[in-house]
Amino acid sequence: MLLKHLLARIGTIFVGITTALWLFCVILERLKIMTFPADHPTWSYIASILICCTLTAIVVFWSHYLNRPIVFSQGYKKVRSNLYRIDNYTRNFRKEKSYFKMMFIDWRMQTESRKLRKVDAGKITVEAKQVYDYGLYVFRSIISLLQEGDEYIGLCDMKFWWSVDFGSGYFMPENLKASNRGVKIKRIIIVKYTEVFGNDKIDERNEIIRVATHLKELAKSNESEFHQMETFFYLHDDAAYRSSYPTSFALIQSPKHNDYLVMEPKLENEVYDNSVGMYFSSKGENKAYRDRMAKFEELYRSKDRIKTIDQMVEILKTETKTQ
């Protein structure tokens, strides 16, 4: 390989020098500054060197480039083609001034760059995430990219919080970091009335106690970061819960930009699958955005059912004592 590179460089240099000499002699003849007879040995020397160097360059080019495996060449072309398309999409997002589309492509590029660094080092482990873990990963990743002034408005049920690890997990730390950057986070956690007050829902109530208690501890120990976070619990009665099940979602917007992002985990028969829908559009043009915002505001204004973290902890304590 080193010899090929050396020959290629030497051949290129000699072809360039010989061509320059040939052009120089032609110019001298044209300007009648110097005349070389047709049988002059200079032409023979130049022609011989030019032919030899050209043949050398052709052989090296053929062996180094054209003789590569076809599959590798096709793979390289595909990669370059994909990079070209990504560049085009990025330019379009910039023209559209689409803040959240640009944020999305930045997230995916950062993620793939980290993987490529591992591939370059010779080893990579591709994680197979569980259903709830993947949902948390997607939401956490987007939250980590939000900047000062951005707003995160979330509605979710307890199923979303089942896999939240308050000890070594990354979901809540990213929320606290975002809040510290000036991101406004407003979140409502839906809990069933019977899960709090029902005698046969002990496991469900214990899970609510776990989440509410940890959130209270976080708020107390991270008061400066928590000031931008509003977290509430909403007590939902079973009859209304079955007739109008509130889909979990996150509305992400920025007062500095006219577009928004809706994130919504896919739900079938009250069970999440391993996918998260992401919808990009302008604030006023999408009915889905308006409907979800209206739903959130409706629950947020329900003073008899909406509870702060402290209120929820006290309700759970009282109910646990009476069981």
PDB file of C-alpha atoms in Angstrom:
ATOM      1  CA  MET A   1       0.000   0.000   0.000  1.00  0.00           C
ATOM      2  CA  LEU A   2       2.835   2.368   0.845  1.00  0.00           C
ATOM      3  CA  LEU A   3       4.521   1.568  -2.468  1.00  0.00           C
ATOM      4  CA  LYS A   4       1.299   2.319  -4.350  1.00  0.00           C
ATOM      5  CA  HIS A   5       0.971   5.699  -2.663  1.00  0.00           C
ATOM      6  CA  LEU A   6       4.641   6.455  -3.382  1.00  0.00           C
ATOM      7  CA  LEU A   7       4.352   5.484  -7.049  1.00  0.00           C
ATOM      8  CA  ALA A   8       1.131   7.446  -7.413  1.00  0.00           C
ATOM      9  CA  ARG A   9       2.744  10.560  -5.933  1.00  0.00           C
ATOM     10  CA  ILE A  10       5.934  10.229  -8.010  1.00  0.00           C
ATOM     11  CA  GLY A  11       3.926   9.567 -11.184  1.00  0.00           C
ATOM     12  CA  THR A  12       1.710  12.580 -10.553  1.00  0.00           C
ATOM     13  CA  ILE A  13       4.675  14.851  -9.893  1.00  0.00           C
ATOM     14  CA  PHE A  14       6.554  13.715 -13.024  1.00  0.00           C
ATOM     15  CA  VAL A  15       3.444  13.989 -15.227  1.00  0.00           C
ATOM     16  CA  GLY A  16       2.950  17.520 -13.947  1.00  0.00           C
ATOM     17  CA  ILE A  17       6.584  18.538 -14.452  1.00  0.00           C
ATOM     18  CA  THR A  18       6.823  16.922 -17.894  1.00  0.00           C
ATOM     19  CA  THR A  19       3.569  18.494 -19.039  1.00  0.00           C
ATOM     20  CA  ALA A  20       4.784  21.888 -17.819  1.00  0.00           C
ATOM     21  CA  LEU A  21       8.076  21.482 -19.722  1.00  0.00           C
ATOM     22  CA  TRP A  22       6.252  20.440 -22.867  1.00  0.00           C
ATOM     23  CA  LEU A  23       3.899  23.446 -22.667  1.00  0.00           C
ATOM     24  CA  PHE A  24       6.899  25.700 -21.967  1.00  0.00           C
ATOM     25  CA  CYS A  25       8.710  24.464 -25.101  1.00  0.00           C
ATOM     26  CA  VAL A  26       5.564  24.844 -27.201  1.00  0.00           C
ATOM     27  CA  ILE A  27       5.118  28.433 -26.000  1.00  0.00           C
ATOM     28  CA  LEU A  28       8.762  29.223 -26.779  1.00  0.00           C
ATOM     29  CA  GLU A  29       8.300  27.903 -30.314  1.00  0.00           C
ATOM     30  CA  ARG A  30       5.020  29.740 -30.821  1.00  0.00           C
ATOM     31  CA  LEU A  31       6.576  32.998 -29.703  1.00  0.00           C
ATOM     32  CA  LYS A  32       9.617  32.181 -31.874  1.00  0.00           C
ATOM     33  CA  ILE A  33      11.906  32.740 -28.930  1.00  0.00           C
ATOM     34  CA  MET A  34      13.506  29.348 -29.409  1.00  0.00           C
ATOM     35  CA  THR A  35      13.103  26.776 -32.157  1.00  0.00           C
ATOM     36  CA  PHE A  36      13.356  23.015 -31.688  1.00  0.00           C
ATOM     37  CA  PRO A  37      13.699  20.991 -34.877  1.00  0.00           C
ATOM     38  CA  ALA A  38      11.372  18.023 -35.189  1.00  0.00           C
ATOM     39  CA  ASP A  39      14.278  15.645 -34.745  1.00  0.00           C
ATOM     40  CA  HIS A  40      15.675  17.555 -31.753  1.00  0.00           C
ATOM     41  CA  PRO A  41      16.442  15.122 -28.861  1.00  0.00           C
ATOM     42  CA  THR A  42      14.548  17.380 -26.384  1.00  0.00           C
ATOM     43  CA  TRP A  43      11.213  16.282 -27.839  1.00  0.00           C
ATOM     44  CA  SER A  44      12.209  12.636 -27.627  1.00  0.00           C
ATOM     45  CA  TYR A  45      13.232  12.981 -23.960  1.00  0.00           C
ATOM     46  CA  ILE A  46      10.046  14.836 -23.023  1.00  0.00           C
ATOM     47  CA  ALA A  47       7.831  12.420 -24.969  1.00  0.00           C
ATOM     48  CA  SER A  48       9.498   9.363 -23.405  1.00  0.00           C
ATOM     49  CA  ILE A  49       9.203  10.706 -19.854  1.00  0.00           C
ATOM     50  CA  LEU A  50       5.604  11.782 -20.449  1.00  0.00           C
ATOM     51  CA  ILE A  51       4.594   8.362 -21.814  1.00  0.00           C
ATOM     52  CA  CYS A  52       6.330   6.437 -19.012  1.00  0.00           C
ATOM     53  CA  CYS A  53       4.856   8.597 -16.247  1.00  0.00           C
ATOM     54  CA  THR A  54       1.390   8.486 -17.787  1.00  0.00           C
ATOM     55  CA  LEU A  55       1.510   4.687 -18.021  1.00  0.00           C
ATOM     56  CA  THR A  56       2.733   4.494 -14.408  1.00  0.00           C
ATOM     57  CA  ALA A  57      -0.103   6.755 -13.238  1.00  0.00           C
ATOM     58  CA  ILE A  58      -2.682   4.672 -15.155  1.00  0.00           C
ATOM     59  CA  VAL A  59      -1.399   1.386 -13.676  1.00  0.00           C
ATOM     60  CA  VAL A  60      -1.397   2.789 -10.132  1.00  0.00           C
ATOM     61  CA  PHE A  61      -4.862   4.320 -10.590  1.00  0.00           C
ATOM     62  CA  TRP A  62      -6.234   1.021 -11.896  1.00  0.00           C
ATOM     63  CA  SER A  63      -4.722  -1.082  -9.113  1.00  0.00           C
ATOM     64  CA  HIS A  64      -5.594   1.364  -6.327  1.00  0.00           C
ATOM     65  CA  TYR A  65      -9.088   2.519  -7.286  1.00  0.00           C
ATOM     66  CA  LEU A  66     -10.652   0.511 -10.102  1.00  0.00           C
ATOM     67  CA  ASN A  67      -9.571  -2.864  -8.720  1.00  0.00           C
ATOM     68  CA  ARG A  68     -11.335  -2.363  -5.350  1.00  0.00           C
ATOM     69  CA  PRO A  69     -14.163  -4.743  -4.388  1.00  0.00           C
ATOM     70  CA  ILE A  70     -17.387  -3.600  -6.019  1.00  0.00           C
ATOM     71  CA  VAL A  71     -19.390  -3.980  -2.802  1.00  0.00           C
ATOM     72  CA  PHE A  72     -17.108  -1.572  -0.933  1.00  0.00           C
ATOM     73  CA  SER A  73     -17.372   0.983  -3.714  1.00  0.00           C
ATOM     74  CA  GLN A  74     -21.160   0.740  -3.710  1.00  0.00           C
ATOM     75  CA  GLY A  75     -21.278   1.055   0.091  1.00  0.00           C
ATOM     76  CA  TYR A  76     -19.131   4.174  -0.023  1.00  0.00           C
ATOM     77  CA  LYS A  77     -21.351   5.708  -2.706  1.00  0.00           C
ATOM     78  CA  LYS A  78     -24.453   4.988  -0.609  1.00  0.00           C
ATOM     79  CA  VAL A  79     -22.913   6.638   2.444  1.00  0.00           C
ATOM     80  CA  ARG A  80     -21.947   9.711   0.417  1.00  0.00           C
ATOM     81  CA  SER A  81     -25.415   9.834  -1.124  1.00  0.00           C
ATOM     82  CA  ASN A  82     -27.057   9.673   2.319  1.00  0.00           C
ATOM     83  CA  LEU A  83     -24.795  12.430   3.630  1.00  0.00           C
ATOM     84  CA  TYR A  84     -25.733  14.546   0.629  1.00  0.00           C
ATOM     85  CA  ARG A  85     -29.439  14.046   1.338  1.00  0.00           C
ATOM     86  CA  ILE A  86     -28.946  14.912   5.012  1.00  0.00           C
ATOM     87  CA  ASP A  87     -27.177  18.108   3.962  1.00  0.00           C
ATOM     88  CA  ASN A  88     -30.102  18.988   1.672  1.00  0.00           C
ATOM     89  CA  TYR A  89     -32.643  18.377   4.442  1.00  0.00           C
ATOM     90  CA  THR A  90     -30.594  20.521   6.813  1.00  0.00           C
ATOM     91  CA  ARG A  91     -30.498  23.375   4.295  1.00  0.00           C
ATOM     92  CA  ASN A  92     -34.272  23.112   3.819  1.00  0.00           C
ATOM     93  CA  PHE A  93     -34.896  23.172   7.578  1.00  0.00           C
ATOM     94  CA  ARG A  94     -32.744  26.280   7.802  1.00  0.00           C
ATOM     95  CA  LYS A  95     -34.714  27.985   5.018  1.00  0.00           C
ATOM     96  CA  GLU A  96     -37.986  27.039   6.737  1.00  0.00           C
ATOM     97  CA  LYS A  97     -36.577  28.335  10.052  1.00  0.00           C
ATOM     98  CA  SER A  98     -37.798  25.084  11.575  1.00  0.00           C
ATOM     99  CA  TYR A  99     -36.329  25.113  15.059  1.00  0.00           C
ATOM    100  CA  PHE A 100     -37.529  21.678  16.131  1.00  0.00           C
ATOM    101  CA  LYS A 101     -36.749  19.868  12.865  1.00  0.00           C
ATOM    102  CA  MET A 102     -33.199  21.184  13.149  1.00  0.00           C
ATOM    103  CA  MET A 103     -33.130  20.065  16.787  1.00  0.00           C
ATOM    104  CA  PHE A 104     -34.260  16.581  15.770  1.00  0.00           C
ATOM    105  CA  ILE A 105     -31.574  16.160  13.113  1.00  0.00           C
ATOM    106  CA  ASP A 106     -28.967  17.486  15.566  1.00  0.00           C
ATOM    107  CA  TRP A 107     -30.042  14.824  18.096  1.00  0.00           C
ATOM    108  CA  ARG A 108     -29.819  11.998  15.548  1.00  0.00           C
ATOM    109  CA  MET A 109     -26.436  13.199  14.239  1.00  0.00           C
ATOM    110  CA  GLN A 110     -25.010  13.404  17.768  1.00  0.00           C
ATOM    111  CA  THR A 111     -26.321   9.918  18.548  1.00  0.00           C
ATOM    112  CA  GLU A 112     -24.894   8.361  15.391  1.00  0.00           C
ATOM    113  CA  SER A 113     -21.573  10.204  15.808  1.00  0.00           C
ATOM    114  CA  ARG A 114     -21.136   8.635  19.238  1.00  0.00           C
ATOM    115  CA  LYS A 115     -21.803   5.209  17.729  1.00  0.00           C
ATOM    116  CA  LEU A 116     -19.334   5.827  14.892  1.00  0.00           C
ATOM    117  CA  ARG A 117     -16.604   6.728  17.371  1.00  0.00           C
ATOM    118  CA  LYS A 118     -17.094   3.299  18.936  1.00  0.00           C
ATOM    119  CA  VAL A 119     -17.131   1.634  15.507  1.00  0.00           C
ATOM    120  CA  ASP A 120     -13.888   3.430  14.653  1.00  0.00           C
ATOM    121  CA  ALA A 121     -12.369   2.123  17.891  1.00  0.00           C
ATOM    122  CA  GLY A 122     -13.314  -1.396  16.816  1.00  0.00           C
ATOM    123  CA  LYS A 123     -16.174  -2.305  19.167  1.00  0.00           C
ATOM    124  CA  ILE A 124     -19.783  -1.241  19.673  1.00  0.00           C
ATOM    125  CA  THR A 125     -22.631  -2.689  21.708  1.00  0.00           C
ATOM    126  CA  VAL A 126     -26.087  -1.992  20.323  1.00  0.00           C
ATOM    127  CA  GLU A 127     -28.588  -1.818  23.163  1.00  0.00           C
ATOM    128  CA  ALA A 128     -32.017  -3.406  22.801  1.00  0.00           C
ATOM    129  CA  LYS A 129     -34.193  -1.188  24.965  1.00  0.00           C
ATOM    130  CA  GLN A 130     -37.402  -2.287  26.648  1.00  0.00           C
ATOM    131  CA  VAL A 131     -40.679  -0.608  25.718  1.00  0.00           C
ATOM    132  CA  TYR A 132     -40.766   1.897  28.575  1.00  0.00           C
ATOM    133  CA  ASP A 133     -36.995   2.417  28.558  1.00  0.00           C
ATOM    134  CA  TYR A 134     -37.072   3.452  24.897  1.00  0.00           C
ATOM    135  CA  GLY A 135     -39.890   5.939  25.482  1.00  0.00           C
ATOM    136  CA  LEU A 136     -37.988   7.515  28.363  1.00  0.00           C
ATOM    137  CA  TYR A 137     -34.825   7.611  26.242  1.00  0.00           C
ATOM    138  CA  VAL A 138     -36.555   9.534  23.432  1.00  0.00           C
ATOM    139  CA  PHE A 139     -38.227  12.030  25.777  1.00  0.00           C
ATOM    140  CA  ARG A 140     -35.021  12.463  27.803  1.00  0.00           C
ATOM    141  CA  SER A 141     -32.950  13.042  24.661  1.00  0.00           C
ATOM    142  CA  ILE A 142     -35.230  15.822  23.411  1.00  0.00           C
ATOM    143  CA  ILE A 143     -35.395  17.452  26.849  1.00  0.00           C
ATOM    144  CA  SER A 144     -31.573  17.496  26.939  1.00  0.00           C
ATOM    145  CA  LEU A 145     -31.535  19.658  23.775  1.00  0.00           C
ATOM    146  CA  LEU A 146     -34.030  22.309  24.922  1.00  0.00           C
ATOM    147  CA  GLN A 147     -32.666  25.778  25.640  1.00  0.00           C
ATOM    148  CA  GLU A 148     -33.635  28.834  27.658  1.00  0.00           C
ATOM    149  CA  GLY A 149     -37.188  29.961  26.919  1.00  0.00           C
ATOM    150  CA  ASP A 150     -38.309  26.642  25.443  1.00  0.00           C
ATOM    151  CA  GLU A 151     -41.430  25.103  26.986  1.00  0.00           C
ATOM    152  CA  TYR A 152     -42.146  21.440  27.672  1.00  0.00           C
ATOM    153  CA  ILE A 153     -45.792  20.640  28.437  1.00  0.00           C
ATOM    154  CA  GLY A 154     -46.376  16.998  29.297  1.00  0.00           C
ATOM    155  CA  LEU A 155     -49.369  14.820  30.078  1.00  0.00           C
ATOM    156  CA  CYS A 156     -48.710  11.201  31.064  1.00  0.00           C
ATOM    157  CA  ASP A 157     -50.138   8.349  33.096  1.00  0.00           C
ATOM    158  CA  MET A 158     -48.434   6.179  35.676  1.00  0.00           C
ATOM    159  CA  LYS A 159     -47.417   3.591  33.073  1.00  0.00           C
ATOM    160  CA  PHE A 160     -44.918   6.108  31.737  1.00  0.00           C
ATOM    161  CA  TRP A 161     -43.295   6.385  35.183  1.00  0.00           C
ATOM    162  CA  TRP A 162     -43.004   2.673  35.931  1.00  0.00           C
ATOM    163  CA  SER A 163     -39.455   2.458  34.585  1.00  0.00           C
ATOM    164  CA  VAL A 164     -38.222   5.841  35.844  1.00  0.00           C
ATOM    165  CA  ASP A 165     -35.164   5.143  37.966  1.00  0.00           C
ATOM    166  CA  PHE A 166     -34.828   7.947  40.503  1.00  0.00           C
ATOM    167  CA  GLY A 167     -31.536   6.540  41.777  1.00  0.00           C
ATOM    168  CA  SER A 168     -29.213   6.007  38.825  1.00  0.00           C
ATOM    169  CA  GLY A 169     -31.508   6.908  35.922  1.00  0.00           C
ATOM    170  CA  TYR A 170     -31.019   9.841  33.551  1.00  0.00           C
ATOM    171  CA  PHE A 171     -34.592  11.040  32.998  1.00  0.00           C
ATOM    172  CA  MET A 172     -35.036  13.315  36.024  1.00  0.00           C
ATOM    173  CA  PRO A 173     -31.418  14.616  36.029  1.00  0.00           C
ATOM    174  CA  GLU A 174     -31.936  15.794  32.427  1.00  0.00           C
ATOM    175  CA  ASN A 175     -35.177  17.487  33.520  1.00  0.00           C
ATOM    176  CA  LEU A 176     -33.322  19.297  36.312  1.00  0.00           C
ATOM    177  CA  LYS A 177     -30.512  20.356  33.960  1.00  0.00           C
ATOM    178  CA  ALA A 178     -33.044  21.682  31.458  1.00  0.00           C
ATOM    179  CA  SER A 179     -34.841  23.609  34.193  1.00  0.00           C
ATOM    180  CA  ASN A 180     -31.532  25.105  35.296  1.00  0.00           C
ATOM    181  CA  ARG A 181     -30.926  26.260  31.683  1.00  0.00           C
ATOM    182  CA  GLY A 182     -34.207  28.159  31.764  1.00  0.00           C
ATOM    183  CA  VAL A 183     -36.509  25.595  30.139  1.00  0.00           C
ATOM    184  CA  LYS A 184     -40.081  25.826  31.455  1.00  0.00           C
ATOM    185  CA  ILE A 185     -41.466  22.385  32.262  1.00  0.00           C
ATOM    186  CA  LYS A 186     -45.115  21.843  33.121  1.00  0.00           C
ATOM    187  CA  ARG A 187     -46.246  18.257  33.691  1.00  0.00           C
ATOM    188  CA  ILE A 188     -49.449  16.509  34.781  1.00  0.00           C
ATOM    189  CA  ILE A 189     -49.345  12.867  35.907  1.00  0.00           C
ATOM    190  CA  ILE A 190     -52.665  11.041  35.533  1.00  0.00           C
ATOM    191  CA  VAL A 191     -53.575   8.628  38.331  1.00  0.00           C
ATOM    192  CA  LYS A 192     -56.761   6.609  38.636  1.00  0.00           C
ATOM    193  CA  TYR A 193     -58.979   7.407  41.580  1.00  0.00           C
ATOM    194  CA  THR A 194     -59.301   3.708  42.438  1.00  0.00           C
ATOM    195  CA  GLU A 195     -55.518   3.254  42.410  1.00  0.00           C
ATOM    196  CA  VAL A 196     -55.267   5.778  45.231  1.00  0.00           C
ATOM    197  CA  PHE A 197     -58.339   4.879  47.255  1.00  0.00           C
ATOM    198  CA  GLY A 198     -59.151   1.309  46.212  1.00  0.00           C
ATOM    199  CA  ASN A 199     -58.536  -1.522  48.679  1.00  0.00           C
ATOM    200  CA  ASP A 200     -57.538  -3.947  45.903  1.00  0.00           C
ATOM    201  CA  LYS A 201     -54.976  -1.646  44.237  1.00  0.00           C
ATOM    202  CA  ILE A 202     -52.136  -1.910  46.743  1.00  0.00           C
ATOM    203  CA  ASP A 203     -49.363  -2.458  44.174  1.00  0.00           C
ATOM    204  CA  GLU A 204     -50.567   0.446  42.039  1.00  0.00           C
ATOM    205  CA  ARG A 205     -50.807   2.716  45.082  1.00  0.00           C
ATOM    206  CA  ASN A 206     -47.286   1.750  46.179  1.00  0.00           C
ATOM    207  CA  GLU A 207     -45.997   2.739  42.738  1.00  0.00           C
ATOM    208  CA  ILE A 208     -47.732   6.126  43.003  1.00  0.00           C
ATOM    209  CA  ILE A 209     -46.225   6.555  46.482  1.00  0.00           C
ATOM    210  CA  ARG A 210     -42.760   5.777  45.071  1.00  0.00           C
ATOM    211  CA  VAL A 211     -43.054   8.362  42.308  1.00  0.00           C
ATOM    212  CA  ALA A 212     -44.667  11.084  44.442  1.00  0.00           C
ATOM    213  CA  THR A 213     -42.176  10.630  47.296  1.00  0.00           C
ATOM    214  CA  HIS A 214     -39.143  10.779  45.010  1.00  0.00           C
ATOM    215  CA  LEU A 215     -40.469  13.852  43.238  1.00  0.00           C
ATOM    216  CA  LYS A 216     -40.958  15.579  46.589  1.00  0.00           C
ATOM    217  CA  GLU A 217     -37.405  14.714  47.638  1.00  0.00           C
ATOM    218  CA  LEU A 218     -36.052  16.005  44.327  1.00  0.00           C
ATOM    219  CA  ALA A 219     -37.969  19.260  44.692  1.00  0.00           C
ATOM    220  CA  LYS A 220     -36.596  19.730  48.199  1.00  0.00           C
ATOM    221  CA  SER A 221     -32.960  18.881  47.388  1.00  0.00           C
ATOM    222  CA  ASN A 222     -32.887  20.708  44.045  1.00  0.00           C
ATOM    223  CA  GLU A 223     -34.919  23.797  44.849  1.00  0.00           C
ATOM    224  CA  SER A 224     -32.960  26.092  42.523  1.00  0.00           C
ATOM    225  CA  GLU A 225     -33.405  23.745  39.526  1.00  0.00           C
ATOM    226  CA  PHE A 226     -37.006  22.886  40.382  1.00  0.00           C
ATOM    227  CA  HIS A 227     -38.243  26.473  40.238  1.00  0.00           C
ATOM    228  CA  GLN A 228     -38.925  26.190  36.496  1.00  0.00           C
ATOM    229  CA  MET A 229     -40.736  22.865  36.886  1.00  0.00           C
ATOM    230  CA  GLU A 230     -44.428  22.526  37.656  1.00  0.00           C
ATOM    231  CA  THR A 231     -45.497  18.965  38.386  1.00  0.00           C
ATOM    232  CA  PHE A 232     -49.058  18.007  39.295  1.00  0.00           C
ATOM    233  CA  PHE A 233     -51.093  14.870  39.801  1.00  0.00           C
ATOM    234  CA  TYR A 234     -54.594  14.575  38.381  1.00  0.00           C
ATOM    235  CA  LEU A 235     -57.126  12.236  40.028  1.00  0.00           C
ATOM    236  CA  HIS A 236     -59.168  10.648  37.255  1.00  0.00           C
ATOM    237  CA  ASP A 237     -62.372   8.765  38.102  1.00  0.00           C
ATOM    238  CA  ASP A 238     -62.751   5.366  36.451  1.00  0.00           C
ATOM    239  CA  ALA A 239     -65.966   6.027  34.510  1.00  0.00           C
ATOM    240  CA  ALA A 240     -64.567   9.066  32.716  1.00  0.00           C
ATOM    241  CA  TYR A 241     -61.209   7.352  32.417  1.00  0.00           C
ATOM    242  CA  ARG A 242     -62.683   4.533  30.354  1.00  0.00           C
ATOM    243  CA  SER A 243     -64.849   6.767  28.193  1.00  0.00           C
ATOM    244  CA  SER A 244     -62.209   9.394  27.419  1.00  0.00           C
ATOM    245  CA  TYR A 245     -58.792   7.906  28.036  1.00  0.00           C
ATOM    246  CA  PRO A 246     -56.288  10.822  27.989  1.00  0.00           C
ATOM    247  CA  THR A 247     -53.445   9.979  25.624  1.00  0.00           C
ATOM    248  CA  SER A 248     -49.969  10.687  26.973  1.00  0.00           C
ATOM    249  CA  PHE A 249     -48.099  13.369  25.033  1.00  0.00           C
ATOM    250  CA  ALA A 250     -45.607  16.195  25.254  1.00  0.00           C
ATOM    251  CA  LEU A 251     -46.049  19.580  23.577  1.00  0.00           C
ATOM    252  CA  ILE A 252     -42.736  21.328  23.041  1.00  0.00           C
ATOM    253  CA  GLN A 253     -42.701  24.933  21.873  1.00  0.00           C
ATOM    254  CA  SER A 254     -40.672  28.098  21.977  1.00  0.00           C
ATOM    255  CA  PRO A 255     -41.924  31.713  22.057  1.00  0.00           C
ATOM    256  CA  LYS A 256     -38.966  32.610  19.810  1.00  0.00           C
ATOM    257  CA  HIS A 257     -40.127  30.326  16.992  1.00  0.00           C
ATOM    258  CA  ASN A 258     -43.364  29.631  15.163  1.00  0.00           C
ATOM    259  CA  ASP A 259     -43.103  25.847  14.977  1.00  0.00           C
ATOM    260  CA  TYR A 260     -43.646  23.169  17.595  1.00  0.00           C
ATOM    261  CA  LEU A 261     -43.040  19.498  18.294  1.00  0.00           C
ATOM    262  CA  VAL A 262     -45.611  16.986  19.534  1.00  0.00           C
ATOM    263  CA  MET A 263     -44.304  13.730  20.986  1.00  0.00           C
ATOM    264  CA  GLU A 264     -46.734  10.923  21.601  1.00  0.00           C
ATOM    265  CA  PRO A 265     -45.974   7.312  22.581  1.00  0.00           C
ATOM    266  CA  LYS A 266     -48.083   4.859  20.614  1.00  0.00           C
ATOM    267  CA  LEU A 267     -50.844   3.291  22.674  1.00  0.00           C
ATOM    268  CA  GLU A 268     -52.983   0.262  21.905  1.00  0.00           C
ATOM    269  CA  ASN A 269     -55.506  -1.158  24.392  1.00  0.00           C
ATOM    270  CA  GLU A 270     -53.983   1.005  27.147  1.00  0.00           C
ATOM    271  CA  VAL A 271     -50.552  -0.573  26.553  1.00  0.00           C
ATOM    272  CA  TYR A 272     -47.551   1.288  25.083  1.00  0.00           C
ATOM    273  CA  ASP A 273     -45.577  -0.273  22.267  1.00  0.00           C
ATOM    274  CA  ASN A 274     -41.939   0.460  21.449  1.00  0.00           C
ATOM    275  CA  SER A 275     -42.438   3.629  19.384  1.00  0.00           C
ATOM    276  CA  VAL A 276     -42.865   7.359  19.865  1.00  0.00           C
ATOM    277  CA  GLY A 277     -44.631   9.504  17.279  1.00  0.00           C
ATOM    278  CA  MET A 278     -43.095  12.925  16.602  1.00  0.00           C
ATOM    279  CA  TYR A 279     -45.079  15.584  14.747  1.00  0.00           C
ATOM    280  CA  PHE A 280     -43.650  18.864  13.452  1.00  0.00           C
ATOM    281  CA  SER A 281     -45.746  21.810  12.316  1.00  0.00           C
ATOM    282  CA  SER A 282     -46.584  25.468  12.817  1.00  0.00           C
ATOM    283  CA  LYS A 283     -48.548  26.333  15.932  1.00  0.00           C
ATOM    284  CA  GLY A 284     -51.747  27.502  14.301  1.00  0.00           C
ATOM    285  CA  GLU A 285     -52.137  25.058  11.456  1.00  0.00           C
ATOM    286  CA  ASN A 286     -52.507  21.693  13.168  1.00  0.00           C
ATOM    287  CA  LYS A 287     -55.700  20.547  14.884  1.00  0.00           C
ATOM    288  CA  ALA A 288     -53.852  17.850  16.848  1.00  0.00           C
ATOM    289  CA  TYR A 289     -51.742  20.509  18.555  1.00  0.00           C
ATOM    290  CA  ARG A 290     -54.760  22.625  19.465  1.00  0.00           C
ATOM    291  CA  ASP A 291     -56.738  19.637  20.762  1.00  0.00           C
ATOM    292  CA  ARG A 292     -53.900  18.422  22.964  1.00  0.00           C
ATOM    293  CA  MET A 293     -53.254  21.879  24.352  1.00  0.00           C
ATOM    294  CA  ALA A 294     -56.968  22.270  25.102  1.00  0.00           C
ATOM    295  CA  LYS A 295     -56.948  18.881  26.875  1.00  0.00           C
ATOM    296  CA  PHE A 296     -54.000  19.870  29.023  1.00  0.00           C
ATOM    297  CA  GLU A 297     -55.531  23.227  29.940  1.00  0.00           C
ATOM    298  CA  GLU A 298     -58.829  21.522  30.819  1.00  0.00           C
ATOM    299  CA  LEU A 299     -57.116  19.207  33.315  1.00  0.00           C
ATOM    300  CA  TYR A 300     -54.838  21.967  34.603  1.00  0.00           C
ATOM    301  CA  ARG A 301     -57.855  24.133  35.507  1.00  0.00           C
ATOM    302  CA  SER A 302     -59.674  21.296  37.353  1.00  0.00           C
ATOM    303  CA  LYS A 303     -59.002  22.623  40.835  1.00  0.00           C
ATOM    304  CA  ASP A 304     -60.866  19.832  42.637  1.00  0.00           C
ATOM    305  CA  ARG A 305     -58.848  17.084  40.926  1.00  0.00           C
ATOM    306  CA  ILE A 306     -55.445  18.635  40.318  1.00  0.00           C
ATOM    307  CA  LYS A 307     -52.969  18.095  43.182  1.00  0.00           C
ATOM    308  CA  THR A 308     -49.468  19.362  43.888  1.00  0.00           C
ATOM    309  CA  ILE A 309     -46.714  16.901  44.768  1.00  0.00           C
ATOM    310  CA  ASP A 310     -47.007  17.724  48.479  1.00  0.00           C
ATOM    311  CA  GLN A 311     -50.791  17.353  48.420  1.00  0.00           C
ATOM    312  CA  MET A 312     -50.523  13.992  46.670  1.00  0.00           C
ATOM    313  CA  VAL A 313     -47.995  12.697  49.193  1.00  0.00           C
ATOM    314  CA  GLU A 314     -50.272  13.683  52.083  1.00  0.00           C
ATOM    315  CA  ILE A 315     -53.314  12.042  50.448  1.00  0.00           C
ATOM    316  CA  LEU A 316     -51.360   8.828  49.957  1.00  0.00           C
ATOM    317  CA  LYS A 317     -50.081   8.859  53.525  1.00  0.00           C
ATOM    318  CA  THR A 318     -53.565   9.317  54.897  1.00  0.00           C
ATOM    319  CA  GLU A 319     -55.044   6.637  52.686  1.00  0.00           C
ATOM    320  CA  THR A 320     -52.278   4.164  53.533  1.00  0.00           C
ATOM    321  CA  LYS A 321     -52.943   4.585  57.253  1.00  0.00           C
ATOM    322  CA  THR A 322     -56.648   3.846  56.842  1.00  0.00           C
ATOM    323  CA  GLN A 323     -56.062   0.595  54.909  1.00  0.00           C
TER     324      GLN A 323
END
